[in-house]
Amino acid sequence: LQVEQRVSVERFKTWGTVDARVVNEPQRIVRTTDLKYGAGVPVSAIGNAQLRTYALGVYEEVSLFADIEFVETAIVQPRVDSITTERLTVAELLAWADETAPILEVARYDTNPALNPGPKQCRFCRAKPDCPAIRNLVVDTTGVVFENLEASPAERLAAVLPRLDMIEDWC
């Protein structure tokens, strides 16, 4: 058992931090667990690319000294009373990695990526306030062109901010 361990994923040329990882050599299983402490947004381990990537990195490391047959992933979310798990054979994990690696390679070097806004992919995106695709989606959907508040004088912002909750509720 190791907790809060950095894991490199050579196949994807990336890394992450695994909250907990367990190597059970007698059972030929690698387990990776991610703690998500946010409230209100359940996340499933089933088909979860982040957890599969972590599992792949742990497998790449562990396979040098252990004969692993299965990988198990879990997401623990105490604030939404949820634990989900996924169990894959190593062959299934490697097949997923083979499908995913070329997509990541294209995305990594794409200088003009397609922007496809939506509630799931944009929910936690830090670029949302400046995203031209979301701005276009809002304008196309509502027919309203919103002025650029960033360029407005401080007095205009002072007038808008106290009413922002009401405006958001209306939207």
Short mmCIF file of C-alpha atoms in Angstrom, two decimals, residues 2-130:
data_model
loop_
_atom_site.label_atom_id
_atom_site.label_comp_id
_atom_site.label_asym_id
_atom_site.label_seq_id
_atom_site.Cartn_x
_atom_site.Cartn_y
_atom_site.Cartn_z
CA GLN A 2 1.24 3.44 -0.91
CA VAL A 3 -0.65 6.73 -0.60
CA GLU A 4 -0.25 10.02 -2.43
CA GLN A 5 2.24 8.62 -4.91
CA ARG A 6 3.28 10.21 -8.17
CA VAL A 7 2.87 7.81 -11.06
CA SER A 8 4.40 8.28 -14.50
CA VAL A 9 2.54 6.98 -17.52
CA GLU A 10 5.15 6.54 -20.21
CA ARG A 11 2.71 5.42 -22.89
CA PHE A 12 0.76 8.70 -22.54
CA LYS A 13 3.78 10.89 -21.73
CA THR A 14 2.09 12.18 -18.59
CA TRP A 15 1.92 11.68 -14.85
CA GLY A 16 -0.51 12.03 -11.96
CA THR A 17 -0.82 11.51 -8.25
CA VAL A 18 -2.57 8.36 -7.08
CA ASP A 19 -4.34 8.78 -3.75
CA ALA A 20 -3.84 5.10 -2.91
CA ARG A 21 -2.33 2.17 -4.72
CA VAL A 22 -2.15 -1.43 -3.65
CA VAL A 23 -0.13 -4.17 -5.27
CA ASN A 24 -1.36 -7.62 -4.32
CA GLU A 25 1.13 -9.99 -5.90
CA PRO A 26 -0.46 -13.26 -4.66
CA GLN A 27 -3.80 -12.26 -6.22
CA ARG A 28 -2.06 -10.66 -9.23
CA ILE A 29 -4.04 -7.41 -8.79
CA VAL A 30 -3.11 -3.74 -8.84
CA ARG A 31 -5.66 -1.40 -7.20
CA THR A 32 -5.75 2.37 -7.61
CA THR A 33 -8.11 4.55 -5.60
CA ASP A 34 -8.99 8.20 -6.00
CA LEU A 35 -10.62 10.27 -3.27
CA LYS A 36 -12.95 12.95 -4.54
CA TYR A 37 -14.10 15.15 -1.69
CA GLY A 38 -16.37 17.56 -3.56
CA ALA A 39 -20.08 17.55 -2.92
CA GLY A 40 -22.87 17.27 -5.43
CA VAL A 41 -21.04 15.80 -8.43
CA PRO A 42 -20.93 12.00 -8.36
CA VAL A 43 -18.10 10.54 -10.44
CA SER A 44 -17.97 6.92 -11.51
CA ALA A 45 -14.89 4.74 -11.72
CA ILE A 46 -16.44 2.84 -14.62
CA GLY A 47 -14.76 3.94 -17.84
CA ASN A 48 -12.99 6.76 -15.99
CA ALA A 49 -10.02 7.85 -18.10
CA GLN A 50 -8.19 9.48 -15.17
CA LEU A 51 -8.31 6.30 -13.08
CA ARG A 52 -7.46 4.07 -16.01
CA THR A 53 -4.47 6.29 -16.74
CA TYR A 54 -3.31 5.99 -13.14
CA ALA A 55 -3.83 2.22 -13.27
CA LEU A 56 -1.82 2.06 -16.49
CA GLY A 57 1.07 3.95 -14.88
CA VAL A 58 1.05 1.74 -11.81
CA TYR A 59 0.87 -1.36 -14.00
CA GLU A 60 3.78 -0.16 -16.16
CA GLU A 61 5.89 0.23 -13.03
CA VAL A 62 4.78 -2.92 -11.22
CA SER A 63 4.93 -5.21 -14.26
CA LEU A 64 8.71 -4.99 -14.09
CA PHE A 65 8.70 -7.17 -10.96
CA ALA A 66 5.22 -8.71 -10.64
CA ASP A 67 2.98 -10.81 -12.85
CA ILE A 68 -0.26 -8.80 -12.78
CA GLU A 69 -3.49 -10.11 -14.32
CA PHE A 70 -6.10 -7.56 -13.14
CA VAL A 71 -6.33 -3.87 -12.41
CA GLU A 72 -9.03 -2.45 -10.17
CA THR A 73 -9.91 1.19 -9.85
CA ALA A 74 -12.11 2.89 -7.29
CA ILE A 75 -13.47 6.36 -6.65
CA VAL A 76 -14.41 7.14 -3.07
CA GLN A 77 -16.71 10.12 -2.53
CA PRO A 78 -17.67 10.38 1.14
CA ARG A 79 -19.68 13.58 0.75
CA VAL A 80 -22.05 11.95 -1.73
CA ASP A 81 -21.89 8.54 0.01
CA SER A 82 -20.48 6.77 -3.04
CA ILE A 83 -17.83 4.22 -3.84
CA THR A 84 -17.62 2.94 -7.39
CA THR A 85 -15.20 0.39 -8.77
CA GLU A 86 -14.10 -1.07 -12.06
CA ARG A 87 -12.14 -4.26 -12.66
CA LEU A 88 -10.29 -4.86 -15.91
CA THR A 89 -7.92 -7.51 -17.12
CA VAL A 90 -4.50 -6.20 -18.06
CA ALA A 91 -5.36 -7.05 -21.67
CA GLU A 92 -8.48 -4.84 -21.49
CA LEU A 93 -6.51 -1.98 -19.94
CA LEU A 94 -3.79 -2.24 -22.59
CA ALA A 95 -6.39 -2.36 -25.39
CA TRP A 96 -7.95 0.83 -23.98
CA ALA A 97 -4.49 2.43 -23.84
CA ASP A 98 -3.81 1.41 -27.45
CA GLU A 99 -7.06 3.12 -28.52
CA THR A 100 -6.45 6.21 -26.39
CA ALA A 101 -2.76 6.91 -27.09
CA PRO A 102 -3.19 8.08 -30.71
CA ILE A 103 -6.04 10.40 -29.71
CA LEU A 104 -3.88 11.96 -26.98
CA GLU A 105 -0.98 12.34 -29.38
CA VAL A 106 -3.12 14.30 -31.85
CA ALA A 107 -4.63 16.43 -29.06
CA ARG A 108 -1.22 17.14 -27.52
CA TYR A 109 0.16 18.74 -30.68
CA ASP A 110 -3.00 20.26 -32.16
CA THR A 111 -2.41 24.01 -32.37
CA ASN A 112 -6.03 24.70 -33.28
CA PRO A 113 -8.19 22.21 -31.35
CA ALA A 114 -11.91 21.98 -31.97
CA LEU A 115 -13.86 23.47 -29.08
CA ASN A 116 -17.01 21.55 -28.22
CA PRO A 117 -18.74 23.20 -25.25
CA GLY A 118 -21.16 21.24 -23.14
CA PRO A 119 -22.22 20.89 -19.51
CA LYS A 120 -20.04 17.87 -18.71
CA GLN A 121 -16.77 18.92 -20.32
CA CYS A 122 -17.05 22.58 -19.31
CA ARG A 123 -18.26 22.18 -15.73
CA PHE A 124 -14.87 22.56 -14.06
CA CYS A 125 -12.98 24.21 -16.92
CA ARG A 126 -10.91 27.18 -15.78
CA ALA A 127 -10.95 28.69 -19.29
CA LYS A 128 -14.76 28.94 -19.36
CA PRO A 129 -14.95 32.73 -18.77
CA ASP A 130 -12.72 33.37 -21.79
#
